mmCIF file of C-alpha atoms in Angstrom:
data_model
loop_
_atom_site.group_PDB
_atom_site.id
_atom_site.type_symbol
_atom_site.label_atom_id
_atom_site.label_comp_id
_atom_site.label_asym_id
_atom_site.label_seq_id
_atom_site.Cartn_x
_atom_site.Cartn_y
_atom_site.Cartn_z
ATOM 1 C CA MET L 6 -197.810 89.269 -136.975
ATOM 2 C CA ALA L 7 -199.097 85.675 -136.707
ATOM 3 C CA ARG L 8 -196.422 82.959 -136.582
ATOM 4 C CA PHE L 9 -196.148 81.118 -139.911
ATOM 5 C CA ILE L 10 -195.786 77.357 -139.437
ATOM 6 C CA GLU L 11 -194.533 75.902 -142.684
ATOM 7 C CA SER L 12 -195.849 72.394 -141.947
ATOM 8 C CA GLU L 13 -199.388 73.807 -141.939
ATOM 9 C CA HIS L 14 -198.954 75.218 -145.426
ATOM 10 C CA PRO L 15 -197.810 72.501 -147.882
ATOM 11 C CA ARG L 16 -196.489 73.769 -151.184
ATOM 12 C CA ASP L 17 -198.487 73.299 -154.389
ATOM 13 C CA LYS L 18 -197.078 71.931 -157.662
ATOM 14 C CA ASP L 19 -195.587 75.361 -158.418
ATOM 15 C CA GLY L 20 -193.789 75.520 -155.080
ATOM 16 C CA LYS L 21 -196.113 78.138 -153.549
ATOM 17 C CA PHE L 22 -197.286 77.953 -149.950
ATOM 18 C CA THR L 23 -200.922 76.881 -149.509
ATOM 19 C CA ASP L 24 -203.596 76.810 -146.820
ATOM 20 C CA LYS L 25 -204.418 73.154 -146.199
ATOM 21 C CA ASN L 26 -207.245 74.125 -143.820
ATOM 22 C CA LYS L 27 -209.274 75.935 -146.499
ATOM 23 C CA THR L 28 -212.557 74.257 -147.419
ATOM 24 C CA SER L 29 -214.261 74.572 -150.790
ATOM 25 C CA SER L 30 -216.937 72.879 -152.856
ATOM 26 C CA SER L 31 -214.473 72.616 -155.715
ATOM 27 C CA ALA L 32 -211.623 70.120 -155.519
ATOM 28 C CA ILE L 33 -209.580 72.448 -157.715
ATOM 29 C CA ASP L 34 -209.951 75.260 -155.168
ATOM 30 C CA LEU L 35 -209.159 73.194 -152.065
ATOM 31 C CA ILE L 36 -205.629 74.628 -151.968
ATOM 32 C CA GLU L 37 -205.259 78.394 -152.031
ATOM 33 C CA PRO L 38 -201.769 79.826 -152.720
ATOM 34 C CA LEU L 39 -200.369 82.194 -150.088
ATOM 35 C CA ASP L 40 -198.177 85.151 -150.924
ATOM 36 C CA GLU L 41 -194.698 83.935 -150.012
ATOM 37 C CA LYS L 42 -193.143 87.298 -150.845
ATOM 38 C CA SER L 43 -195.453 89.082 -148.402
ATOM 39 C CA TYR L 44 -194.632 86.536 -145.715
ATOM 40 C CA TYR L 45 -190.886 87.165 -145.968
ATOM 41 C CA GLU L 46 -191.437 90.918 -146.137
ATOM 42 C CA GLY L 47 -193.229 90.552 -142.806
ATOM 43 C CA ILE L 48 -190.303 88.571 -141.392
ATOM 44 C CA LYS L 49 -187.898 91.270 -142.548
ATOM 45 C CA MET L 50 -190.019 93.939 -140.843
ATOM 46 C CA GLU L 51 -190.078 91.952 -137.590
ATOM 47 C CA TYR L 52 -186.308 91.569 -137.812
ATOM 48 C CA GLU L 53 -185.678 95.263 -138.431
ATOM 49 C CA ASN L 54 -187.897 96.181 -135.480
ATOM 50 C CA SER L 55 -186.083 93.801 -133.120
ATOM 51 C CA THR L 56 -182.959 95.893 -132.432
ATOM 52 C CA ASN L 57 -181.881 95.488 -128.794
ATOM 53 C CA GLN L 58 -180.839 99.012 -127.823
ATOM 54 C CA ASP L 59 -178.904 97.858 -124.751
ATOM 55 C CA LEU L 60 -176.945 95.396 -126.863
ATOM 56 C CA LEU L 61 -176.358 98.062 -129.504
ATOM 57 C CA ASN L 62 -174.921 100.366 -126.825
ATOM 58 C CA PHE L 63 -172.681 97.528 -125.621
ATOM 59 C CA ILE L 64 -171.432 96.920 -129.168
ATOM 60 C CA TYR L 65 -170.582 100.596 -129.657
ATOM 61 C CA GLN L 66 -168.868 100.635 -126.268
ATOM 62 C CA GLN L 67 -166.668 97.690 -127.223
ATOM 63 C CA LEU L 68 -165.816 99.192 -130.598
ATOM 64 C CA GLU L 69 -164.844 102.531 -129.053
ATOM 65 C CA SER L 70 -163.363 101.474 -125.681
ATOM 66 C CA PRO L 71 -162.645 97.733 -125.785
ATOM 67 C CA ASN L 72 -162.776 95.702 -122.589
ATOM 68 C CA PRO L 73 -161.539 92.132 -123.180
ATOM 69 C CA LYS L 74 -163.478 90.878 -120.145
ATOM 70 C CA ALA L 75 -166.815 92.433 -121.117
ATOM 71 C CA ARG L 76 -169.860 90.235 -121.718
ATOM 72 C CA PHE L 77 -173.501 90.914 -122.493
ATOM 73 C CA THR L 78 -176.407 88.592 -121.755
ATOM 74 C CA ILE L 79 -178.734 88.564 -124.751
ATOM 75 C CA SER L 80 -181.444 86.284 -123.370
ATOM 76 C CA GLU L 81 -182.131 83.049 -121.562
ATOM 77 C CA ALA L 82 -182.166 79.911 -123.684
ATOM 78 C CA ASN L 83 -185.700 79.518 -125.008
ATOM 79 C CA LYS L 84 -187.797 76.347 -125.124
ATOM 80 C CA LYS L 85 -187.017 75.686 -128.781
ATOM 81 C CA GLN L 86 -183.264 76.033 -128.186
ATOM 82 C CA ILE L 87 -183.403 73.755 -125.155
ATOM 83 C CA GLU L 88 -185.246 71.032 -127.059
ATOM 84 C CA ASP L 89 -183.157 71.290 -130.238
ATOM 85 C CA ILE L 90 -179.784 71.363 -128.465
ATOM 86 C CA LYS L 91 -180.803 68.391 -126.324
ATOM 87 C CA LYS L 92 -181.692 66.416 -129.463
ATOM 88 C CA LEU L 93 -178.550 67.503 -131.300
ATOM 89 C CA LEU L 94 -175.905 67.182 -128.581
ATOM 90 C CA GLY L 95 -177.556 65.470 -125.629
ATOM 91 C CA ILE L 96 -176.833 68.539 -123.474
ATOM 92 C CA ASP L 97 -179.547 70.064 -121.283
ATOM 93 C CA VAL L 98 -179.199 73.862 -121.479
ATOM 94 C CA THR L 99 -182.200 74.701 -119.304
ATOM 95 C CA GLY L 100 -181.399 77.922 -117.435
ATOM 96 C CA PHE L 101 -178.420 78.740 -119.677
ATOM 97 C CA LYS L 102 -177.908 82.269 -121.010
ATOM 98 C CA ASN L 103 -177.162 83.393 -124.571
ATOM 99 C CA VAL L 104 -174.085 85.581 -124.220
ATOM 100 C CA ILE L 105 -171.916 87.674 -126.521
ATOM 101 C CA ASP L 106 -168.517 88.952 -125.432
ATOM 102 C CA HIS L 107 -165.790 91.338 -126.508
ATOM 103 C CA SER L 108 -163.965 88.610 -128.435
ATOM 104 C CA ALA L 109 -166.991 87.816 -130.619
ATOM 105 C CA ILE L 110 -167.656 91.470 -131.381
ATOM 106 C CA MET L 111 -164.051 92.005 -132.457
ATOM 107 C CA HIS L 112 -164.105 88.829 -134.552
ATOM 108 C CA ILE L 113 -167.317 89.880 -136.302
ATOM 109 C CA LYS L 114 -165.938 93.369 -136.903
ATOM 110 C CA ASN L 115 -162.695 92.036 -138.389
ATOM 111 C CA ARG L 116 -164.282 89.305 -140.504
ATOM 112 C CA HIS L 117 -167.633 90.805 -141.472
ATOM 113 C CA GLY L 118 -167.544 94.521 -140.610
ATOM 114 C CA ILE L 119 -166.910 97.612 -142.741
ATOM 115 C CA ASN L 120 -163.381 96.432 -143.557
ATOM 116 C CA GLY L 121 -164.132 92.741 -143.116
ATOM 117 C CA LYS L 122 -161.649 90.229 -144.464
ATOM 118 C CA ALA L 123 -164.405 87.748 -145.398
ATOM 119 C CA ASP L 124 -167.287 90.078 -146.285
ATOM 120 C CA LYS L 125 -168.995 93.271 -145.144
ATOM 121 C CA SER L 126 -172.345 91.738 -144.205
ATOM 122 C CA MET L 127 -172.278 93.033 -140.608
ATOM 123 C CA SER L 128 -171.164 96.578 -141.389
ATOM 124 C CA ASN L 129 -174.259 97.929 -139.631
ATOM 125 C CA PRO L 130 -173.982 97.287 -135.847
ATOM 126 C CA LYS L 131 -177.788 97.154 -135.688
ATOM 127 C CA ASP L 132 -177.683 93.810 -137.484
ATOM 128 C CA LEU L 133 -175.605 92.357 -134.663
ATOM 129 C CA ALA L 134 -177.939 93.979 -132.120
ATOM 130 C CA ARG L 135 -180.787 91.944 -133.672
ATOM 131 C CA ILE L 136 -179.103 88.625 -132.941
ATOM 132 C CA GLY L 137 -181.637 87.867 -130.208
ATOM 133 C CA TYR L 138 -184.389 87.739 -132.827
ATOM 134 C CA ILE L 139 -182.477 85.052 -134.726
ATOM 135 C CA LEU L 140 -181.928 82.982 -131.583
ATOM 136 C CA GLU L 141 -185.653 83.178 -130.872
ATOM 137 C CA ASN L 142 -186.865 82.552 -134.429
ATOM 138 C CA TYR L 143 -184.201 80.500 -136.235
ATOM 139 C CA ASP L 144 -185.250 78.172 -139.057
ATOM 140 C CA ASN L 145 -182.486 75.583 -138.669
ATOM 141 C CA LEU L 146 -179.966 74.519 -136.040
ATOM 142 C CA ASP L 147 -177.126 72.066 -136.647
ATOM 143 C CA ILE L 148 -173.587 71.152 -135.656
ATOM 144 C CA LEU L 149 -170.985 73.437 -137.236
ATOM 145 C CA TYR L 150 -168.583 71.564 -139.483
ATOM 146 C CA LYS L 151 -165.182 72.622 -140.803
ATOM 147 C CA LYS L 152 -163.508 70.388 -143.390
ATOM 148 C CA ASN L 153 -166.255 67.793 -142.828
ATOM 149 C CA LYS L 154 -165.497 67.528 -139.104
ATOM 150 C CA PRO L 155 -167.425 68.919 -136.111
ATOM 151 C CA TYR L 156 -165.894 72.217 -134.994
ATOM 152 C CA TYR L 157 -165.026 72.925 -131.354
ATOM 153 C CA ALA L 158 -164.178 75.964 -129.239
ATOM 154 C CA TYR L 159 -160.829 75.054 -127.714
ATOM 155 C CA ASP L 160 -160.799 78.294 -125.729
ATOM 156 C CA LEU L 161 -164.069 77.375 -123.983
ATOM 157 C CA LEU L 162 -163.877 74.139 -122.005
ATOM 158 C CA ASN L 163 -166.816 72.208 -120.600
ATOM 159 C CA LYS L 164 -167.072 70.766 -117.094
ATOM 160 C CA ASN L 165 -165.036 67.709 -118.162
ATOM 161 C CA GLY L 166 -162.202 69.845 -119.496
ATOM 162 C CA ASN L 167 -163.043 69.140 -123.128
ATOM 163 C CA PRO L 168 -163.506 71.795 -125.833
ATOM 164 C CA SER L 169 -167.086 72.922 -126.326
ATOM 165 C CA PRO L 170 -169.032 71.937 -129.462
ATOM 166 C CA ILE L 171 -170.136 74.749 -131.758
ATOM 167 C CA ILE L 172 -173.550 74.844 -133.380
ATOM 168 C CA LYS L 173 -174.904 76.910 -136.247
ATOM 169 C CA TYR L 174 -178.226 78.748 -136.495
ATOM 170 C CA GLU L 175 -179.784 79.888 -139.785
ATOM 171 C CA LYS L 176 -182.666 82.268 -140.401
ATOM 172 C CA ARG L 177 -183.912 83.344 -143.821
ATOM 173 C CA ILE L 178 -184.246 87.130 -144.015
ATOM 174 C CA ASN L 179 -183.618 88.430 -147.531
ATOM 175 C CA GLY L 180 -180.787 85.937 -147.692
ATOM 176 C CA TYR L 181 -179.662 84.147 -144.524
ATOM 177 C CA TYR L 182 -178.455 85.305 -141.113
ATOM 178 C CA ILE L 183 -176.036 82.743 -139.659
ATOM 179 C CA ILE L 184 -174.814 82.466 -136.067
ATOM 180 C CA SER L 185 -172.189 80.158 -134.582
ATOM 181 C CA GLN L 186 -172.406 79.504 -130.846
ATOM 182 C CA ALA L 187 -170.337 77.460 -128.398
ATOM 183 C CA ILE L 188 -172.385 75.214 -126.114
ATOM 184 C CA VAL L 189 -170.338 75.424 -122.925
ATOM 185 C CA ASP L 190 -171.655 72.715 -120.597
ATOM 186 C CA SER L 191 -170.318 74.047 -117.295
ATOM 187 C CA ILE L 192 -171.530 75.517 -114.007
ATOM 188 C CA ASN L 193 -171.466 78.985 -115.586
ATOM 189 C CA LYS L 194 -174.358 77.986 -117.896
ATOM 190 C CA LYS L 195 -173.329 80.151 -120.840
ATOM 191 C CA LEU L 196 -174.036 79.709 -124.556
ATOM 192 C CA ILE L 197 -171.324 81.865 -126.093
ATOM 193 C CA ILE L 198 -171.716 83.548 -129.480
ATOM 194 C CA LYS L 199 -168.611 83.003 -131.598
ATOM 195 C CA SER L 200 -169.585 84.692 -134.874
ATOM 196 C CA ALA L 201 -172.454 86.055 -136.954
ATOM 197 C CA PHE L 202 -172.787 87.075 -140.578
ATOM 198 C CA LYS L 203 -175.271 87.285 -143.433
ATOM 199 C CA ASN L 204 -175.167 85.851 -146.930
ATOM 200 C CA ASN L 205 -177.301 86.209 -150.030
ATOM 201 C CA LYS L 206 -178.091 82.527 -150.476
ATOM 202 C CA LYS L 207 -181.719 82.121 -151.533
#
C-alpha cells in the first residue's frame, strides 16, 4: 500500500482529503475528494498484518513463565524516531534499540489486559505484538505529561544518573494506539517500552 502523506492532500471545505496534484480544465474540479474511510481501512489491514511472531512468542512466554530479567529487542530506532526524538529532547538515539521487557508486559497485562484495572484494550496479545508497526508508522510523538508535568522513569537512569524522560507515541487505527517509552540515554542504547494501550478517541 502506498504511503499516505497528509500534507500532500489538503482537506476541502467539508474536511475530506483531496489530491492537490490533480489537474483539470474546470476550477471546480481542481480538488478531488479521496476516500478517507478506505485509507484508514488500509491502515488497519497493514496493522493487523504486522504481528511479530517472535515477539508474540516472547509475550506468551512471559505470561506463562515470567522471567523478570527477560527483554526483547523489537527493532532499531528508525530515521523518523531519531529525528523526532532529537528535536523533542535533544538526545541522539542513533543506533539505539526499541526494547520491551518483562516489567512492561506485566504492567500492560495488569492495566490493559483481560482483567485490566484501567481498561481491556490489550486483551489480545497480538495487539502488543504489533507494537513495532506503531513505532515505525506513528502519527505523533510528544513528551508524556502527568498532572501537567513531564513524566520520568525513575527506575531507568541515564548516563548522568538522572531519571529518563518518557515520550508518547500515537497512531490512529480505528481509535488510537498509544505507547509510552523511556528514552534511556546511556551506553546500553535502549529505548524501553513502559506501556501500551488503545482508546476509542476519534
